Amino acid sequence: MRYDVAIIGGGPAGLNAALVLGRARKTVALFDNALPRNRVTHASHGFITRDGVKPAEFRRIAYEEVLGYPTVKHWEIAVTDIRRTEDGFVIDTPAGEEVQAGKIILSGGLREELPEIKDIKDYYGKSLFACPFCDGWELRDQALVIISDQPHAFHKVKLLQNWSRDCIVCTNGTAAALDAEQREQLAARGISVIDTPISALSGNNGMLERVHFTDGTSIKRSGGFIDPAQIPNLDFKKALGYETNDTGAIITNEMGKTTAEGVYAAGDTAYVMPSQLIYAAASGSKAAMAVMADLTEENWKRL
């Protein structure tokens, strides 16, 4: 069977695209490896009517809605290859199946690489987070640590002042993350900066209690924010011919069309930041509408 659209990635962007296209009576092949990036967190926030929803519950509800439309078919697998043909694309699956589609929406999201700090995985998603808008409310007025060796560390510190004024910045040995002027501004506001590398974290059941440094010192903190490296999950650039920017995000227009004919992108795959459910879902809807506009024109010319 040849599908109108194949969607690679079943997060909020891909699912919302599938919902729009399914309701438009288009045949949709939806591929999802069932490894969402937010699976490590206790709850997702900032999505109206779903504030505080567990990621697994969000996916359950979304798939129940999307697969209620008979033209949407779901494969719970990773896509290994996509090939362009004269009239569309062929998607290869690990089982050797070939699925044909006229259009492609790439919505595979990102994967995160955490800082190399002992036991950090035990705390990430429980008391250490990446996004203040997602989890700042839960850590309000607590003693926080901002662990970052990135140039935007200063912006994150300023932003977090909206949730807690008790913040300490740890550059984890990368003093260049903050320049002299930024350090002066932080010091003037009573915000300490520690450049000594972190040796370990300690706490109970994922709840942070102390940050330990290589010089033998430690500080007491009950939570905080880190800057994981965010790397796009999908890389079909060579096969499909789309362009990316310097962060690895796929370049699109305002509706999600890439620079490659017949290829669209949505969610974190297309813009990396800000990385939130509501942004991703909205971009999936726009990409689906862009696909619909193009399919409508193509079908009209055949009449």
mmCIF file of C-alpha atoms in Angstrom:
data_model
loop_
_atom_site.group_PDB
_atom_site.id
_atom_site.type_symbol
_atom_site.label_atom_id
_atom_site.label_comp_id
_atom_site.label_asym_id
_atom_site.label_seq_id
_atom_site.Cartn_x
_atom_site.Cartn_y
_atom_site.Cartn_z
ATOM 1 C CA MET A 1 0.000 0.000 0.000
ATOM 2 C CA ARG A 2 1.169 3.512 -0.773
ATOM 3 C CA TYR A 3 0.432 6.054 1.962
ATOM 4 C CA ASP A 4 -0.179 9.739 1.414
ATOM 5 C CA VAL A 5 2.198 10.634 4.226
ATOM 6 C CA ALA A 6 4.774 8.867 6.388
ATOM 7 C CA ILE A 7 5.503 10.434 9.784
ATOM 8 C CA ILE A 8 8.843 9.495 11.342
ATOM 9 C CA GLY A 9 8.566 10.065 15.078
ATOM 10 C CA GLY A 10 5.588 9.649 17.401
ATOM 11 C CA GLY A 11 6.073 12.397 19.958
ATOM 12 C CA PRO A 12 3.647 15.327 20.326
ATOM 13 C CA ALA A 13 4.657 16.777 16.931
ATOM 14 C CA GLY A 14 4.228 13.554 14.994
ATOM 15 C CA LEU A 15 1.060 12.594 16.834
ATOM 16 C CA ASN A 16 -0.592 15.947 16.269
ATOM 17 C CA ALA A 17 0.364 15.810 12.594
ATOM 18 C CA ALA A 18 -1.163 12.327 12.373
ATOM 19 C CA LEU A 19 -4.331 13.569 14.063
ATOM 20 C CA VAL A 20 -4.798 16.428 11.593
ATOM 21 C CA LEU A 21 -4.060 14.221 8.579
ATOM 22 C CA GLY A 22 -6.228 11.368 9.817
ATOM 23 C CA ARG A 23 -9.139 13.745 10.219
ATOM 24 C CA ALA A 24 -8.469 14.962 6.677
ATOM 25 C CA ARG A 25 -8.949 11.369 5.439
ATOM 26 C CA LYS A 26 -5.342 10.978 4.349
ATOM 27 C CA THR A 27 -3.562 7.650 4.675
ATOM 28 C CA VAL A 28 -0.799 7.958 7.247
ATOM 29 C CA ALA A 29 2.079 5.631 8.149
ATOM 30 C CA LEU A 30 3.232 6.597 11.643
ATOM 31 C CA PHE A 31 6.604 5.259 12.835
ATOM 32 C CA ASP A 32 7.657 5.536 16.487
ATOM 33 C CA ASN A 33 10.413 3.711 18.399
ATOM 34 C CA ALA A 34 8.556 4.248 21.730
ATOM 35 C CA LEU A 35 11.546 5.965 23.370
ATOM 36 C CA PRO A 36 10.339 9.528 24.044
ATOM 37 C CA ARG A 37 12.903 11.922 25.511
ATOM 38 C CA ASN A 38 10.565 12.984 28.348
ATOM 39 C CA ARG A 39 10.080 9.430 29.625
ATOM 40 C CA VAL A 40 12.565 10.122 32.466
ATOM 41 C CA THR A 41 10.459 12.861 34.020
ATOM 42 C CA HIS A 42 7.643 12.446 36.539
ATOM 43 C CA ALA A 43 5.244 14.800 34.761
ATOM 44 C CA SER A 44 4.924 17.207 31.848
ATOM 45 C CA HIS A 45 3.762 20.785 32.296
ATOM 46 C CA GLY A 46 2.640 23.853 30.393
ATOM 47 C CA PHE A 47 0.148 22.085 28.085
ATOM 48 C CA ILE A 48 -3.366 23.367 28.751
ATOM 49 C CA THR A 49 -5.782 20.616 29.928
ATOM 50 C CA ARG A 50 -2.777 18.293 30.437
ATOM 51 C CA ASP A 51 -0.707 20.177 33.025
ATOM 52 C CA GLY A 52 1.049 17.628 35.237
ATOM 53 C CA VAL A 53 0.254 14.657 32.994
ATOM 54 C CA LYS A 54 2.636 11.700 33.148
ATOM 55 C CA PRO A 55 4.430 11.239 29.811
ATOM 56 C CA ALA A 56 3.180 7.658 29.452
ATOM 57 C CA GLU A 57 -0.408 8.777 30.036
ATOM 58 C CA PHE A 58 -0.030 11.599 27.505
ATOM 59 C CA ARG A 59 1.109 9.099 24.882
ATOM 60 C CA ARG A 60 -1.679 6.655 25.756
ATOM 61 C CA ILE A 61 -4.368 9.295 25.307
ATOM 62 C CA ALA A 62 -2.753 10.644 22.125
ATOM 63 C CA TYR A 63 -2.456 7.248 20.468
ATOM 64 C CA GLU A 64 -6.006 6.346 21.444
ATOM 65 C CA GLU A 65 -7.231 9.484 19.700
ATOM 66 C CA VAL A 66 -4.987 9.235 16.631
ATOM 67 C CA LEU A 67 -5.560 5.545 15.954
ATOM 68 C CA GLY A 68 -9.299 6.110 16.173
ATOM 69 C CA TYR A 69 -9.025 7.311 12.579
ATOM 70 C CA PRO A 70 -8.952 4.269 10.276
ATOM 71 C CA THR A 71 -6.521 5.727 7.744
ATOM 72 C CA VAL A 72 -3.699 5.997 10.316
ATOM 73 C CA LYS A 73 -1.458 2.935 10.764
ATOM 74 C CA HIS A 74 1.170 2.702 13.493
ATOM 75 C CA TRP A 75 4.542 0.913 13.440
ATOM 76 C CA GLU A 76 6.363 0.763 16.806
ATOM 77 C CA ILE A 77 9.813 0.566 15.267
ATOM 78 C CA ALA A 78 12.770 2.734 14.349
ATOM 79 C CA VAL A 79 13.159 3.681 10.698
ATOM 80 C CA THR A 80 16.531 2.605 9.336
ATOM 81 C CA ASP A 81 16.485 4.232 5.909
ATOM 82 C CA ILE A 82 14.412 6.427 3.608
ATOM 83 C CA ARG A 83 14.862 6.451 -0.165
ATOM 84 C CA ARG A 84 13.518 8.951 -2.625
ATOM 85 C CA THR A 85 11.718 7.544 -5.684
ATOM 86 C CA GLU A 86 10.211 9.086 -8.816
ATOM 87 C CA ASP A 87 6.825 9.539 -7.159
ATOM 88 C CA GLY A 88 7.662 9.802 -3.460
ATOM 89 C CA PHE A 89 9.609 7.834 -0.890
ATOM 90 C CA VAL A 90 10.263 4.315 0.366
ATOM 91 C CA ILE A 91 10.771 3.739 4.099
ATOM 92 C CA ASP A 92 12.816 0.685 5.091
ATOM 93 C CA THR A 93 12.077 -0.988 8.438
ATOM 94 C CA PRO A 94 14.399 -3.225 10.506
ATOM 95 C CA ALA A 95 12.221 -6.214 9.531
ATOM 96 C CA GLY A 96 12.922 -5.595 5.857
ATOM 97 C CA GLU A 97 9.469 -4.188 5.084
ATOM 98 C CA GLU A 98 9.219 -1.383 2.536
ATOM 99 C CA VAL A 99 6.539 1.266 3.038
ATOM 100 C CA GLN A 100 5.796 3.728 0.251
ATOM 101 C CA ALA A 101 4.660 7.300 0.895
ATOM 102 C CA GLY A 102 4.083 10.436 -1.130
ATOM 103 C CA LYS A 103 5.268 12.873 1.563
ATOM 104 C CA ILE A 104 7.488 12.663 4.641
ATOM 105 C CA ILE A 105 7.162 14.479 7.982
ATOM 106 C CA LEU A 106 10.284 14.190 10.148
ATOM 107 C CA SER A 107 9.408 14.548 13.837
ATOM 108 C CA GLY A 108 11.913 12.329 15.612
ATOM 109 C CA GLY A 109 12.837 14.852 18.286
ATOM 110 C CA LEU A 110 16.084 14.920 20.217
ATOM 111 C CA ARG A 111 18.191 12.716 22.425
ATOM 112 C CA GLU A 112 20.015 14.092 25.432
ATOM 113 C CA GLU A 113 23.578 13.564 26.557
ATOM 114 C CA LEU A 114 23.954 14.399 30.243
ATOM 115 C CA PRO A 115 27.105 15.919 31.760
ATOM 116 C CA GLU A 116 29.672 13.325 32.804
ATOM 117 C CA ILE A 117 28.929 13.501 36.512
ATOM 118 C CA LYS A 118 28.708 10.392 38.667
ATOM 119 C CA ASP A 119 25.117 9.235 39.309
ATOM 120 C CA ILE A 120 23.543 12.201 37.515
ATOM 121 C CA LYS A 121 21.062 9.868 35.789
ATOM 122 C CA ASP A 122 19.625 8.975 39.195
ATOM 123 C CA TYR A 123 18.545 12.576 39.730
ATOM 124 C CA TYR A 124 17.609 13.723 36.240
ATOM 125 C CA GLY A 125 13.838 14.006 35.885
ATOM 126 C CA LYS A 126 13.294 13.841 39.652
ATOM 127 C CA SER A 127 15.154 16.781 41.194
ATOM 128 C CA LEU A 128 17.388 17.921 38.334
ATOM 129 C CA PHE A 129 15.762 19.225 35.157
ATOM 130 C CA ALA A 130 16.583 21.062 31.949
ATOM 131 C CA CYS A 131 13.679 23.480 31.452
ATOM 132 C CA PRO A 132 12.622 26.090 34.048
ATOM 133 C CA PHE A 133 9.261 26.578 32.328
ATOM 134 C CA CYS A 134 8.574 22.851 32.625
ATOM 135 C CA ASP A 135 9.703 22.269 36.204
ATOM 136 C CA GLY A 136 10.534 25.603 37.838
ATOM 137 C CA TRP A 137 7.225 25.727 39.713
ATOM 138 C CA GLU A 138 7.941 22.424 41.455
ATOM 139 C CA LEU A 139 11.330 23.732 42.655
ATOM 140 C CA ARG A 140 10.121 27.188 43.676
ATOM 141 C CA ASP A 141 11.899 28.801 46.640
ATOM 142 C CA GLN A 142 14.265 25.850 47.008
ATOM 143 C CA ALA A 143 18.066 25.861 47.244
ATOM 144 C CA LEU A 144 18.998 25.304 43.604
ATOM 145 C CA VAL A 145 22.141 24.508 41.663
ATOM 146 C CA ILE A 146 22.591 25.462 38.021
ATOM 147 C CA ILE A 147 25.090 23.071 36.445
ATOM 148 C CA SER A 148 26.174 24.415 33.075
ATOM 149 C CA ASP A 149 29.296 24.820 31.001
ATOM 150 C CA GLN A 150 27.384 26.501 28.164
ATOM 151 C CA PRO A 151 27.435 30.173 27.065
ATOM 152 C CA HIS A 152 23.720 30.522 27.884
ATOM 153 C CA ALA A 153 24.317 29.628 31.559
ATOM 154 C CA PHE A 154 23.994 33.292 32.531
ATOM 155 C CA HIS A 155 20.576 33.564 30.873
ATOM 156 C CA LYS A 156 19.376 30.446 32.695
ATOM 157 C CA VAL A 157 20.481 31.901 36.034
ATOM 158 C CA LYS A 158 18.594 35.133 35.354
ATOM 159 C CA LEU A 159 15.501 33.214 34.302
ATOM 160 C CA LEU A 160 15.522 31.031 37.410
ATOM 161 C CA GLN A 161 15.347 34.095 39.645
ATOM 162 C CA ASN A 162 11.622 34.034 38.860
ATOM 163 C CA TRP A 163 11.286 30.774 40.810
ATOM 164 C CA SER A 164 14.039 30.907 43.437
ATOM 165 C CA ARG A 165 16.541 33.489 44.648
ATOM 166 C CA ASP A 166 18.689 30.816 46.325
ATOM 167 C CA CYS A 167 20.847 29.752 43.390
ATOM 168 C CA ILE A 168 24.460 28.644 43.031
ATOM 169 C CA VAL A 169 26.104 28.274 39.625
ATOM 170 C CA CYS A 170 28.514 25.400 38.945
ATOM 171 C CA THR A 171 30.474 25.558 35.699
ATOM 172 C CA ASN A 172 31.896 22.062 36.334
ATOM 173 C CA GLY A 173 35.426 23.195 35.551
ATOM 174 C CA THR A 174 34.567 25.366 32.536
ATOM 175 C CA ALA A 175 35.242 28.858 33.837
ATOM 176 C CA ALA A 176 34.822 30.312 30.339
ATOM 177 C CA ALA A 177 31.065 29.660 30.549
ATOM 178 C CA LEU A 178 30.779 33.040 32.322
ATOM 179 C CA ASP A 179 32.699 36.178 31.453
ATOM 180 C CA ALA A 180 33.959 38.780 33.917
ATOM 181 C CA GLU A 181 30.986 41.113 33.521
ATOM 182 C CA GLN A 182 28.502 38.288 34.068
ATOM 183 C CA ARG A 183 30.356 37.184 37.171
ATOM 184 C CA GLU A 184 30.247 40.708 38.534
ATOM 185 C CA GLN A 185 26.501 40.894 37.998
ATOM 186 C CA LEU A 186 25.977 37.557 39.726
ATOM 187 C CA ALA A 187 28.180 38.524 42.667
ATOM 188 C CA ALA A 188 26.296 41.829 43.057
ATOM 189 C CA ARG A 189 23.121 39.791 43.523
ATOM 190 C CA GLY A 190 24.631 37.339 45.971
ATOM 191 C CA ILE A 191 24.796 34.454 43.482
ATOM 192 C CA SER A 192 27.889 32.317 43.990
ATOM 193 C CA VAL A 193 29.831 30.711 41.149
ATOM 194 C CA ILE A 194 31.879 27.547 41.677
ATOM 195 C CA ASP A 195 34.321 26.588 38.907
ATOM 196 C CA THR A 196 35.716 23.474 40.599
ATOM 197 C CA PRO A 197 34.712 20.295 38.715
ATOM 198 C CA ILE A 198 31.902 18.235 40.229
ATOM 199 C CA SER A 199 32.921 14.779 41.418
ATOM 200 C CA ALA A 200 29.533 13.376 42.424
ATOM 201 C CA LEU A 201 25.982 14.043 43.562
ATOM 202 C CA SER A 202 24.318 12.556 46.616
ATOM 203 C CA GLY A 203 20.761 12.187 47.884
ATOM 204 C CA ASN A 204 17.976 9.642 48.304
ATOM 205 C CA ASN A 205 15.529 8.181 45.759
ATOM 206 C CA GLY A 206 16.522 10.695 43.118
ATOM 207 C CA MET A 207 16.101 13.693 45.396
ATOM 208 C CA LEU A 208 19.281 15.747 45.447
ATOM 209 C CA GLU A 209 20.866 16.660 48.788
ATOM 210 C CA ARG A 210 24.493 17.586 48.097
ATOM 211 C CA VAL A 211 26.826 18.452 45.223
ATOM 212 C CA HIS A 212 30.407 17.223 45.753
ATOM 213 C CA PHE A 213 33.526 18.711 44.165
ATOM 214 C CA THR A 214 36.936 17.327 43.255
ATOM 215 C CA ASP A 215 38.663 19.426 45.944
ATOM 216 C CA GLY A 216 36.731 17.590 48.668
ATOM 217 C CA THR A 217 34.193 20.339 49.359
ATOM 218 C CA SER A 218 30.427 20.075 48.914
ATOM 219 C CA ILE A 219 27.322 22.242 49.008
ATOM 220 C CA LYS A 220 23.803 21.464 50.150
ATOM 221 C CA ARG A 221 21.198 21.781 47.366
ATOM 222 C CA SER A 222 17.709 20.281 47.040
ATOM 223 C CA GLY A 223 17.334 20.512 43.251
ATOM 224 C CA GLY A 224 18.468 22.310 40.170
ATOM 225 C CA PHE A 225 18.874 22.582 36.431
ATOM 226 C CA ILE A 226 21.414 21.266 33.962
ATOM 227 C CA ASP A 227 22.169 21.785 30.267
ATOM 228 C CA PRO A 228 22.244 18.415 28.523
ATOM 229 C CA ALA A 229 23.586 18.328 24.987
ATOM 230 C CA GLN A 230 20.571 17.950 22.684
ATOM 231 C CA ILE A 231 21.212 15.959 19.522
ATOM 232 C CA PRO A 232 18.656 15.345 16.749
ATOM 233 C CA ASN A 233 17.517 11.712 16.614
ATOM 234 C CA LEU A 234 17.023 11.665 12.858
ATOM 235 C CA ASP A 235 19.712 12.056 10.237
ATOM 236 C CA PHE A 236 18.377 11.522 6.738
ATOM 237 C CA LYS A 237 20.036 14.658 5.387
ATOM 238 C CA LYS A 238 22.139 12.833 2.813
ATOM 239 C CA ALA A 239 19.252 10.657 1.631
ATOM 240 C CA LEU A 240 16.626 13.389 1.447
ATOM 241 C CA GLY A 241 18.678 16.503 0.711
ATOM 242 C CA TYR A 242 17.279 18.936 3.293
ATOM 243 C CA GLU A 243 19.377 21.652 4.935
ATOM 244 C CA THR A 244 20.176 22.035 8.635
ATOM 245 C CA ASN A 245 21.406 24.942 10.739
ATOM 246 C CA ASP A 246 24.468 25.065 13.009
ATOM 247 C CA THR A 247 22.588 23.332 15.850
ATOM 248 C CA GLY A 248 21.640 20.403 13.636
ATOM 249 C CA ALA A 249 17.991 21.425 13.435
ATOM 250 C CA ILE A 250 16.261 20.950 10.088
ATOM 251 C CA ILE A 251 15.623 24.276 8.369
ATOM 252 C CA THR A 252 11.950 24.863 7.539
ATOM 253 C CA ASN A 253 9.651 27.716 6.622
ATOM 254 C CA GLU A 254 6.974 28.901 9.049
ATOM 255 C CA MET A 255 4.715 25.967 8.098
ATOM 256 C CA GLY A 256 7.286 23.205 8.432
ATOM 257 C CA LYS A 257 8.354 22.758 4.796
ATOM 258 C CA THR A 258 12.035 21.889 4.466
ATOM 259 C CA THR A 259 14.319 22.821 1.606
ATOM 260 C CA ALA A 260 13.809 19.323 0.118
ATOM 261 C CA GLU A 261 10.789 18.624 -2.078
ATOM 262 C CA GLY A 262 8.128 16.561 -0.336
ATOM 263 C CA VAL A 263 9.871 16.652 3.042
ATOM 264 C CA TYR A 264 8.503 18.471 6.118
ATOM 265 C CA ALA A 265 9.761 18.684 9.700
ATOM 266 C CA ALA A 266 8.109 19.398 13.035
ATOM 267 C CA GLY A 267 8.880 19.568 16.724
ATOM 268 C CA ASP A 268 12.348 19.574 18.254
ATOM 269 C CA THR A 269 13.721 18.116 15.022
ATOM 270 C CA ALA A 270 13.057 21.460 13.366
ATOM 271 C CA TYR A 271 13.922 24.071 15.978
ATOM 272 C CA VAL A 272 15.609 22.415 19.025
ATOM 273 C CA MET A 273 14.612 25.246 21.378
ATOM 274 C CA PRO A 274 12.255 26.014 23.048
ATOM 275 C CA SER A 275 11.665 22.347 23.752
ATOM 276 C CA GLN A 276 8.127 21.948 25.090
ATOM 277 C CA LEU A 277 5.149 19.701 24.357
ATOM 278 C CA ILE A 278 2.880 22.543 23.344
ATOM 279 C CA TYR A 279 5.388 23.963 20.838
ATOM 280 C CA ALA A 280 5.984 20.539 19.338
ATOM 281 C CA ALA A 281 2.286 19.731 19.021
ATOM 282 C CA ALA A 282 1.575 23.087 17.365
ATOM 283 C CA SER A 283 4.392 22.642 14.860
ATOM 284 C CA GLY A 284 3.092 19.157 14.028
ATOM 285 C CA SER A 285 -0.301 20.639 13.257
ATOM 286 C CA LYS A 286 1.253 23.274 10.996
ATOM 287 C CA ALA A 287 3.361 20.714 9.140
ATOM 288 C CA ALA A 288 0.269 18.584 8.554
ATOM 289 C CA MET A 289 -1.557 21.599 7.138
ATOM 290 C CA ALA A 290 1.396 22.322 4.837
ATOM 291 C CA VAL A 291 1.237 18.731 3.600
ATOM 292 C CA MET A 292 -2.511 19.075 3.071
ATOM 293 C CA ALA A 293 -2.053 22.268 1.063
ATOM 294 C CA ASP A 294 0.452 20.595 -1.242
ATOM 295 C CA LEU A 295 -1.569 17.397 -1.628
ATOM 296 C CA THR A 296 -4.681 19.425 -2.368
ATOM 297 C CA GLU A 297 -2.946 21.312 -5.179
ATOM 298 C CA GLU A 298 -1.466 18.145 -6.628
ATOM 299 C CA ASN A 299 -4.799 16.308 -6.541
ATOM 300 C CA TRP A 300 -6.615 19.309 -8.046
ATOM 301 C CA LYS A 301 -4.319 19.270 -11.061
ATOM 302 C CA ARG A 302 -5.126 15.597 -11.681
ATOM 303 C CA LEU A 303 -8.873 16.209 -11.889
#
